[in-house]
XYZ file of C-alpha atoms in Angstrom:
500
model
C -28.263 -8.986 11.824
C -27.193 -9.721 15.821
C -24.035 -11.501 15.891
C -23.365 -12.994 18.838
C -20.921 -15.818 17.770
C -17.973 -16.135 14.900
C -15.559 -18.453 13.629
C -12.144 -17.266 13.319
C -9.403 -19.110 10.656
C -6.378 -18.498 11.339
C -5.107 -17.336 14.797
C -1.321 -15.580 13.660
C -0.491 -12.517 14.564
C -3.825 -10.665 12.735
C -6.144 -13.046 13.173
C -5.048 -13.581 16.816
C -5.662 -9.703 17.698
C -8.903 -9.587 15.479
C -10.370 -12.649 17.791
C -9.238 -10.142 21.126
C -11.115 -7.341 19.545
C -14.372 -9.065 18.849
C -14.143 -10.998 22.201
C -13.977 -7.554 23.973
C -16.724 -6.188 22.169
C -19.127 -9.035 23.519
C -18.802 -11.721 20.696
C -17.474 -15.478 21.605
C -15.083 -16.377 18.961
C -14.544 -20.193 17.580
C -11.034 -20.147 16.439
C -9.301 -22.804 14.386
C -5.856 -22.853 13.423
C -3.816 -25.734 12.042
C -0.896 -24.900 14.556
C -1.655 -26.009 17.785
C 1.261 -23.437 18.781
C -0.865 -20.125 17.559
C -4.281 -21.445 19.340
C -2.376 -21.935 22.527
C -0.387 -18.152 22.575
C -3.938 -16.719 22.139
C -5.662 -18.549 24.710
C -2.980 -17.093 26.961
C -3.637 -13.777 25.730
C -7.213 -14.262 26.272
C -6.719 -15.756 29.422
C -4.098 -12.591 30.697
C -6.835 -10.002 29.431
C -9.423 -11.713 31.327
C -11.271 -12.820 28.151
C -11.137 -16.802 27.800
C -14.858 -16.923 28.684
C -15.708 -15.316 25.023
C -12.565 -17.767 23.037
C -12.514 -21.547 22.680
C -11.672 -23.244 19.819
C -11.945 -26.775 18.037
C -9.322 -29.069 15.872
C -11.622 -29.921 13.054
C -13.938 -27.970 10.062
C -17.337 -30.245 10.970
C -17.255 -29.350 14.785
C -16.080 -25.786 14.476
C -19.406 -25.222 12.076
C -21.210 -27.275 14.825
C -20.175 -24.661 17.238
C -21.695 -21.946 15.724
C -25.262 -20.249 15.059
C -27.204 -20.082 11.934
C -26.163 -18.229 9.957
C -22.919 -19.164 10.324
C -20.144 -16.275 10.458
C -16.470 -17.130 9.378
C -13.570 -15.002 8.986
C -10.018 -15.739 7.651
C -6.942 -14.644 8.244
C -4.700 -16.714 6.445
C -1.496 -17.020 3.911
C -2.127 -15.817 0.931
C -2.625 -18.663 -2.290
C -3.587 -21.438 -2.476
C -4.692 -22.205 1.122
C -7.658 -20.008 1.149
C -8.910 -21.976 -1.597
C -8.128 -25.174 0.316
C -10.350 -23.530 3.207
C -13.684 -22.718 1.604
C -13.425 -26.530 0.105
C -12.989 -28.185 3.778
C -15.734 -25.638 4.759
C -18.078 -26.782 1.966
C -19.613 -30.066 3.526
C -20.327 -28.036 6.326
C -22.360 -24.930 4.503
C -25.911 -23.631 4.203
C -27.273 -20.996 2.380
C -27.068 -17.535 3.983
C -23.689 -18.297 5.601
C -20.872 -15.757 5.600
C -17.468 -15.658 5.382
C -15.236 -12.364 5.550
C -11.960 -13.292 4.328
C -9.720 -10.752 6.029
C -6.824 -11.748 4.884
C -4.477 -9.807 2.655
C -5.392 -11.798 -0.787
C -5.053 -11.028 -4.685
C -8.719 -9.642 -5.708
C -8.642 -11.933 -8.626
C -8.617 -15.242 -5.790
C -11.264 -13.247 -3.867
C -13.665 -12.822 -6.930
C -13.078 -16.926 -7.796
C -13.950 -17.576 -4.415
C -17.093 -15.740 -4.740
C -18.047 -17.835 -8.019
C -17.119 -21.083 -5.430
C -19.896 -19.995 -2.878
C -22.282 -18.464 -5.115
C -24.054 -21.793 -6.073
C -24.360 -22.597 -2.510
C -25.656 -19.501 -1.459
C -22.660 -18.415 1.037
C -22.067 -14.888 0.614
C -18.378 -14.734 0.677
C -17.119 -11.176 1.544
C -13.123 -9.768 0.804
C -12.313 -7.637 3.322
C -9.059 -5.384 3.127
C -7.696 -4.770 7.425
C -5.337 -2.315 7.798
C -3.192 -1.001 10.212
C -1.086 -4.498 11.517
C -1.702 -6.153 14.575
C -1.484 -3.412 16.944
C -4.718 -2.157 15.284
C -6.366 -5.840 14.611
C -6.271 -5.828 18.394
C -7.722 -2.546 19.082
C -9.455 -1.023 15.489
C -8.786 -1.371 12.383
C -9.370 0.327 9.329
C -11.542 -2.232 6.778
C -12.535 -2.310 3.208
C -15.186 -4.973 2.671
C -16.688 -5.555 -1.381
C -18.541 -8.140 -2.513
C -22.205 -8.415 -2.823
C -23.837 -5.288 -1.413
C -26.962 -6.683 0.138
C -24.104 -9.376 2.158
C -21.496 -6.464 3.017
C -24.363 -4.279 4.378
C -25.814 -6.896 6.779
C -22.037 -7.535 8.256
C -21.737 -3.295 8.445
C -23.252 -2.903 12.020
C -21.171 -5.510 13.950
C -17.878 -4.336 11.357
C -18.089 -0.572 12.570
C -18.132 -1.824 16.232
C -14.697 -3.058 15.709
C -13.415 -0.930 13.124
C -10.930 1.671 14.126
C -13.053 5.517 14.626
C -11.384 8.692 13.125
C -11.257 12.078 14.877
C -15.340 12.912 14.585
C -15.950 9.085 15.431
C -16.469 8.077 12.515
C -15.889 4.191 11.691
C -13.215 3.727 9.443
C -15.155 0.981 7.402
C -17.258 0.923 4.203
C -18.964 -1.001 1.194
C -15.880 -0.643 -1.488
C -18.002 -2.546 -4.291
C -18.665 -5.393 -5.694
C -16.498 -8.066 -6.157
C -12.659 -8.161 -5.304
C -13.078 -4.160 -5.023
C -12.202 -4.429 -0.902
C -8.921 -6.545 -1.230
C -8.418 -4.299 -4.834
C -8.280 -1.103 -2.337
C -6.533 -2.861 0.437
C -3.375 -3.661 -2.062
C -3.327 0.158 -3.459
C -3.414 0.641 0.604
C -0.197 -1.171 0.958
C 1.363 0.063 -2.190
C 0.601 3.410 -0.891
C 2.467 2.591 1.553
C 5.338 1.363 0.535
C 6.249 4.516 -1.105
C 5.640 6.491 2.030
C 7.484 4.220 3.984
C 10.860 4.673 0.959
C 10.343 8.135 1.252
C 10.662 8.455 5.070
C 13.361 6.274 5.166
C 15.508 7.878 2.754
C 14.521 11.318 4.514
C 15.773 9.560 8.129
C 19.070 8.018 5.917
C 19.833 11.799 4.848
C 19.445 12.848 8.577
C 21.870 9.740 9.916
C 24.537 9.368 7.402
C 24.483 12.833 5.470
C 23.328 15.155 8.224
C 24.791 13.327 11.414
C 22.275 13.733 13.635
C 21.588 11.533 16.520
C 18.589 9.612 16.863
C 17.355 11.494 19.538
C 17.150 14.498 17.374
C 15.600 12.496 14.818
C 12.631 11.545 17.017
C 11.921 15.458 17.933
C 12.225 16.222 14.825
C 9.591 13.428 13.463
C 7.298 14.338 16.729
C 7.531 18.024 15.624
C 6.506 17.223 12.105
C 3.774 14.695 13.549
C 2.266 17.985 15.893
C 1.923 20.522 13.000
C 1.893 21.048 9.138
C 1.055 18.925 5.830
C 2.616 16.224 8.131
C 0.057 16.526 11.017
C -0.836 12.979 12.588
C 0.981 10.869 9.905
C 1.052 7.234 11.143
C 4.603 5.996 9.596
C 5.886 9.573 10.968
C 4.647 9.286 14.546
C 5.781 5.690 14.715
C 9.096 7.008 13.071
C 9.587 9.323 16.738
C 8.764 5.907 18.404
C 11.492 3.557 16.840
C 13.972 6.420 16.963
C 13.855 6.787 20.869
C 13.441 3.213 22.011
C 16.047 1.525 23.628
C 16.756 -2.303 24.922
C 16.124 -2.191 28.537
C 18.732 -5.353 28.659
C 21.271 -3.186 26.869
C 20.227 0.038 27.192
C 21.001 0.899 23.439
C 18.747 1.690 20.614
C 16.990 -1.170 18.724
C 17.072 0.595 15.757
C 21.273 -0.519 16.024
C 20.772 -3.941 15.830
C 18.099 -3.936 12.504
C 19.439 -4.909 9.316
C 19.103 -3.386 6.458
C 16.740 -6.172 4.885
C 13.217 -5.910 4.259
C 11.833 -9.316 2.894
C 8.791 -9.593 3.357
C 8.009 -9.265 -0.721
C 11.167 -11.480 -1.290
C 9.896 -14.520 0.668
C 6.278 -13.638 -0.185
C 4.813 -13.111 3.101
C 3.484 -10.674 2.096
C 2.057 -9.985 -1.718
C 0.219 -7.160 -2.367
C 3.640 -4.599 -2.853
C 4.324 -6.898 -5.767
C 0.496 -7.010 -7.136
C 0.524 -3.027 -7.038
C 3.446 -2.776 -9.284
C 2.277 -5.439 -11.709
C -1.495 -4.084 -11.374
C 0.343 -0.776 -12.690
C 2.333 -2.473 -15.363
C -1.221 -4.557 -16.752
C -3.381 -1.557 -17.088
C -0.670 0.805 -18.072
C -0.533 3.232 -14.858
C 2.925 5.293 -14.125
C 3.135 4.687 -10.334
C 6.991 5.268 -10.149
C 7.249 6.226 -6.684
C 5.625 2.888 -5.582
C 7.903 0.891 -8.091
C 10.743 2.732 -6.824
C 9.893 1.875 -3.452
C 9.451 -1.593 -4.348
C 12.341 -2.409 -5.980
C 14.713 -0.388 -2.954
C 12.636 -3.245 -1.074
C 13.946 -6.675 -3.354
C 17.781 -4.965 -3.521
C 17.642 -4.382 0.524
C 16.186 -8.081 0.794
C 19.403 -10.155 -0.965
C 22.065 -8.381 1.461
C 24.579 -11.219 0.664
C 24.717 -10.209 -3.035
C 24.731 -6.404 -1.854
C 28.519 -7.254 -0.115
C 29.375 -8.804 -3.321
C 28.892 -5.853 -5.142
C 30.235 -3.602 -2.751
C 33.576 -5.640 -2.903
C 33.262 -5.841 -6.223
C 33.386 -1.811 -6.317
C 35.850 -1.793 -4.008
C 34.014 0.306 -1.898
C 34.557 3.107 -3.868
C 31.388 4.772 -3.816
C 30.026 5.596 0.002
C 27.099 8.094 1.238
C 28.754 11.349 2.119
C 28.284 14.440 3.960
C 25.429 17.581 3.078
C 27.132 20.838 4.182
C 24.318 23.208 4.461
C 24.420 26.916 5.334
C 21.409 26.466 7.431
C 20.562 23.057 8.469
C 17.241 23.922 9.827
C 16.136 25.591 6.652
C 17.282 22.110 5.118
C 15.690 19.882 7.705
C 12.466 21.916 6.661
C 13.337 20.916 3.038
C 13.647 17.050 3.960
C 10.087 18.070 5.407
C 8.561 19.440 2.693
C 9.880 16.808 0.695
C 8.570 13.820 2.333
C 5.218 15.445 2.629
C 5.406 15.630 -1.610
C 6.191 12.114 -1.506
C 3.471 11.090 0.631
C 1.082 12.655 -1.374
C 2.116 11.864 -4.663
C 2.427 8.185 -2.849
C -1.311 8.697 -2.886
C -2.089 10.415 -6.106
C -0.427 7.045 -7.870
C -2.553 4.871 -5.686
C -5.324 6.868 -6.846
C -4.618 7.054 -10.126
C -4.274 3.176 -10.670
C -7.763 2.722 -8.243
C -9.293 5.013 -11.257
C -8.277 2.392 -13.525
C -9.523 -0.613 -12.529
C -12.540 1.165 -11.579
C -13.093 2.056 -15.147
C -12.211 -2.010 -16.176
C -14.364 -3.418 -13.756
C -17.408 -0.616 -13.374
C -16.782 -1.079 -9.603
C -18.446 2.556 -9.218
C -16.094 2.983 -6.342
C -16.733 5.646 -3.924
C -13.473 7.651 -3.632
C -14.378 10.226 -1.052
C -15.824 6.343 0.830
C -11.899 5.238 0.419
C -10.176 8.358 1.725
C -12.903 8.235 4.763
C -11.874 4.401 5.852
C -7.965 5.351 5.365
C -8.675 8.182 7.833
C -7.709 6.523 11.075
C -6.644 2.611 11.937
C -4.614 1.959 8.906
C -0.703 2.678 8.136
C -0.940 5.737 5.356
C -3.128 7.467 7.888
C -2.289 11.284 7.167
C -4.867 14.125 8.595
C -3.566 16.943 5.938
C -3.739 14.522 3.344
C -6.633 12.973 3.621
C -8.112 16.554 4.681
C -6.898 17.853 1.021
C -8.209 14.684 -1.462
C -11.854 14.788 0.850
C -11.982 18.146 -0.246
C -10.869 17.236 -3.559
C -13.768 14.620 -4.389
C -16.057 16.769 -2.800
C -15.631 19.485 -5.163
C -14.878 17.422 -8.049
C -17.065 14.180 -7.767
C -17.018 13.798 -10.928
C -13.082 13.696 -11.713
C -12.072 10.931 -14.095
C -7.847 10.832 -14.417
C -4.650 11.716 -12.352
C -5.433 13.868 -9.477
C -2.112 16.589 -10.906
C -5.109 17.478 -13.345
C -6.690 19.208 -10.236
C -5.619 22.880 -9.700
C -6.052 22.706 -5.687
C -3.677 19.326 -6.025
C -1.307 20.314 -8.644
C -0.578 23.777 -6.383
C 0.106 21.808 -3.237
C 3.114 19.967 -5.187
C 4.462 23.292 -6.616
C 4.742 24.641 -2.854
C 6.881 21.725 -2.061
C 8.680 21.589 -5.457
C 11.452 23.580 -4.717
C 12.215 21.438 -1.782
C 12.365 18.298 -3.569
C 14.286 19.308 -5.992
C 17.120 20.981 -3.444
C 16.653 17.454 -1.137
C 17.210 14.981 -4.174
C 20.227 17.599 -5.617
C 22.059 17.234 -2.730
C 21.333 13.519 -1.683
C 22.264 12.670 -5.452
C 26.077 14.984 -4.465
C 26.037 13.135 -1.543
C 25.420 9.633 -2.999
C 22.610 9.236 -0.211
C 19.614 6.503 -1.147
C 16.671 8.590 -2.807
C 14.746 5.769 -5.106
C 11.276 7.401 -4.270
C 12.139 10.702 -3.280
C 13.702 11.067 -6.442
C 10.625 9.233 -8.596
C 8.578 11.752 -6.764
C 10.563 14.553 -8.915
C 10.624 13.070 -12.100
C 7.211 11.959 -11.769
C 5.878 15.172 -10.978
C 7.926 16.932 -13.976
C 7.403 14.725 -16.538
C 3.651 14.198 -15.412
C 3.162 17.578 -16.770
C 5.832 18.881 -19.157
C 4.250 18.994 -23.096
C 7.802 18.836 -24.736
C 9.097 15.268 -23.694
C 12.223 14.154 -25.326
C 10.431 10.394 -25.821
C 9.628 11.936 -28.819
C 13.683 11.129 -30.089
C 12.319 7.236 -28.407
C 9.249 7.376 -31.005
C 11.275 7.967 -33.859
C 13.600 5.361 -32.874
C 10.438 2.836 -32.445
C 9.615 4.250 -35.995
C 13.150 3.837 -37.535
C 13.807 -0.163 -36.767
C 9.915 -1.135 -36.072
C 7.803 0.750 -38.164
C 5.586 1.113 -35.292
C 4.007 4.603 -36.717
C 3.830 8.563 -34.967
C 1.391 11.132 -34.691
C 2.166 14.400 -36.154
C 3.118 17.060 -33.533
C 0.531 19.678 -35.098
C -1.880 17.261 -34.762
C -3.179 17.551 -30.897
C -2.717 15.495 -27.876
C -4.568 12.702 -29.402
C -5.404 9.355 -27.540
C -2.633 7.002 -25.895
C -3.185 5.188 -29.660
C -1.142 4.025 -32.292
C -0.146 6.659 -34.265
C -0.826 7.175 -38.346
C 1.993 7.941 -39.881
C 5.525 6.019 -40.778
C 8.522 7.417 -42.313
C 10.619 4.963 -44.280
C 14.366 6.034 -42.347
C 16.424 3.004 -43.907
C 14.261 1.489 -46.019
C 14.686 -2.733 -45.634
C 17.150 -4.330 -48.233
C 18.422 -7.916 -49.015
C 21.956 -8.909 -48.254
C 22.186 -8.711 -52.175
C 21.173 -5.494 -51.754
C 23.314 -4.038 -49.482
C 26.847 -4.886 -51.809
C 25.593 -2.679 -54.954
């Protein structure tokens, strides 16, 4: 299929950049936008990169579709909600069978699939695409993760992998995820990936400010150094860590980094969604992704700082981060190293483990070597080592059904680093340092595979006041089932009862 023409929806800060990359690559892009505001800052962009020629753009639905070929090519890059659904009916009127639109916005898989059902009487194959990687990549290559119909995805593919980002063999970071919501499905794991890297590293570069006291400038060699060799070798969220650490205000002449508050909202005033779907995608089908929650939670406390003050005041300050003496702080620093990297991958091994899941629910048949490929350049938990590891891992086991721990080749990796994480969450914990995920990461790992939990005390309680039944420890591992037998603690009496 020879695209030469597209419709873009939506000309923010993603869809503005994805319009730049496509006009580059030889395609004129239609762009609507309801702000007059975003259509003029790209045209300026266009028109400073010398490509107005391929952008124009119209102020209504019925003359952008009269701008463009049959069969018509839309994408979206829009709010997530409601207004997508608003979209596709203003598009409607304007539709043929064997149209396309690739919503590339960052949407709940559940509004993609009811989408689908919209165009599917009309014929309009309506595509939900995952882009990752934030605007720098939009503009230049980003990672994608397209499902829906396969006979639609696979006629987009050739004119997708021209503008999808290309790992290190050249590879385009784009395929088929499945049918579906299965692209905006892996496109939230993405993100909640990624929000437990991105609590790990920051509690790592917390222990180096306020526990360690080094200087920013050490910081940033430290993150390049990690970024150059190891389990840490060209980690996105590292590298970019090196970045933020060393830039300065050329007004000022002092770091940027001084002037951020400690607020991350984007979850709290819903920008942005998918965080939030992860954890209660977890919660529905019953995955432990405690590292991501973790993460996400750190996220909602940093976001209300005016209730933070009021708690600190109510404490009376009493409790502050301290000081980590160390013997050797470069043995520690290679700790906080080893550390982060168990993070990171258990970060991933949750993701995993919850994509497994809803794979199983919805008989997606996803392709998880497919996934790990796309994630491999373009996209914000980009991590060589990582992704190096798990190819091999669904190479050798394409078959694997479950957690990822249950692998030997995974479950080794972690013990290397074990020691670390426990010594790095010891001594944060002494210190009263911030450790949410970090410290997840430990418990997760030991209670992921420890047979003598003491939950067994919290099944006898559930059995005591509930009657809500055990299995027998002689009995076997059993299934995650309600259990056979009840023993009658207390038994139930009558308030008559209870005075004889």
């Amino acid at each position: 299929m020879d695209i030469k023409k597209i419709a873009m929806i939506g000309a923010g800060s993603m869809g503005g950049m994805m319009s730049l990359l496509f006009a580059e690559l030889g395609t004129e892009v239609v762009v609507y936008d309801p702000s007059e505001e975003n259509v003029q800052a790209l045209m300026k962009k266009a028109k400073d990169t010398g490509l107005e020629h391929k952008l124009s753009s119209e102020r209504d639905y019925e003359s952008l579709c009269k701008a463009l070929p049959s069969p018509k090519v839309f994408f979206f890059s829009l709010p997530h909600g409601s207004i997508g659904d608003k979209t596709v009916e203003s598009l409607k009127p304007f539709l043929k069978s064997g149209d396309f639109i690739i919503d590339a916005s960052n949407e709940h898989y559940a509004s993609t699939e009811r989408r689908q059902k919209m165009c599917e009487p009309l014929g309009v194959n309506f595509i939900g695409s995952g882009v990752s990687g934030g605007y720098q990549s939009a503009r230049h290559g980003p990672s994608m993760s397209p499902g829906g119909n396969k006979e639609a995805v696979e006629k987009m593919l050739p004119f997708l992998r021209r503008a999808a980002a290309k790992d290190a063999q050249g590879r385009p970071c784009v395929a088929w995820m499945g049918e579906g919501g299965a692209g905006h499905y892996v496109k939230m794991v993405h993100n909640g990936i990624e929000q437990g890297m991105m609590s790990a590293l920051c509690e790592t570069w917390g222990i180096m400010t306020q526990c360690l006291g080094l200087e920013y400038e050490e910081i940033a060699e430290i993150f390049e150094e990690w970024d150059t060799k190891g389990e840490l070798i060209k980690n996105f969220l590292v590298s970019i860590g090196s970045d933020i650490c060393r830039t300065k205000d050329p007004k000022s002449n002092s770091y940027v980094l001084d002037e951020v508050k400690d607020k991350v909202v984007q979850d709290v005033d819903e920008t942005e969604g998918t965080g939030t779907w992860t954890v209660e995608e977890a919660s529905r089908l019953h995955v432990s992704i405690p590292t991501i929650t973790a993460a996400h939670m750190f996220r909602l406390s940093s976001a209300d700082a005016a209730q933070r003050i009021h708690v600190h005041k109510s404490l009376e300050g009493h409790i502050r981060v301290g000081r980590i003496e160390v013997a050797d702080k470069k043995a520690f620093i290679e700790d906080l190293r080893k550390a982060t990297y168990a993070a990171f991958l258990i970060s991933f091994i949750q993701g995993l483990d919850l994509l497994e899941h809803i794979n199983q629910e919805k008989k997606w048949n996803l392709d998880f070597s497919a996934i790990i490929s796309i994630w491999r350049g373009g996209c914000i938990i980009q991590s060589d080592h990582i992704s190096d590891l798990l190819s091999k891992v669904y190479e050798h086991h394409k078959h694997i059904r479950g957690n990822l721990l249950t692998v030997h080749e995974v479950g080794h990796e972690l013990l290397k680093c074990y020691p670390a994480l426990k010594n790095v969450v010891l001594k944060a914990i002494e210190a009263d340092a911030h450790v949410p995920s970090l410290s997840a990461s430990w418990s997760y790992f030991r209670y992921s595979g420890d047979v003598n939990l003491p939950t067994q005390f919290m099944e006898a309680e559930l059995d005591y006041f509930g009657n809500h039944m055990f299995d027998l420890k002689g009995a076997g591992a059993g299934k995650p089932v309600t259990g056979t037998h009840h023993f009658e603690w207390h038994p139930a009496r009558g308030i008559s009862e209870e005075h004889r």
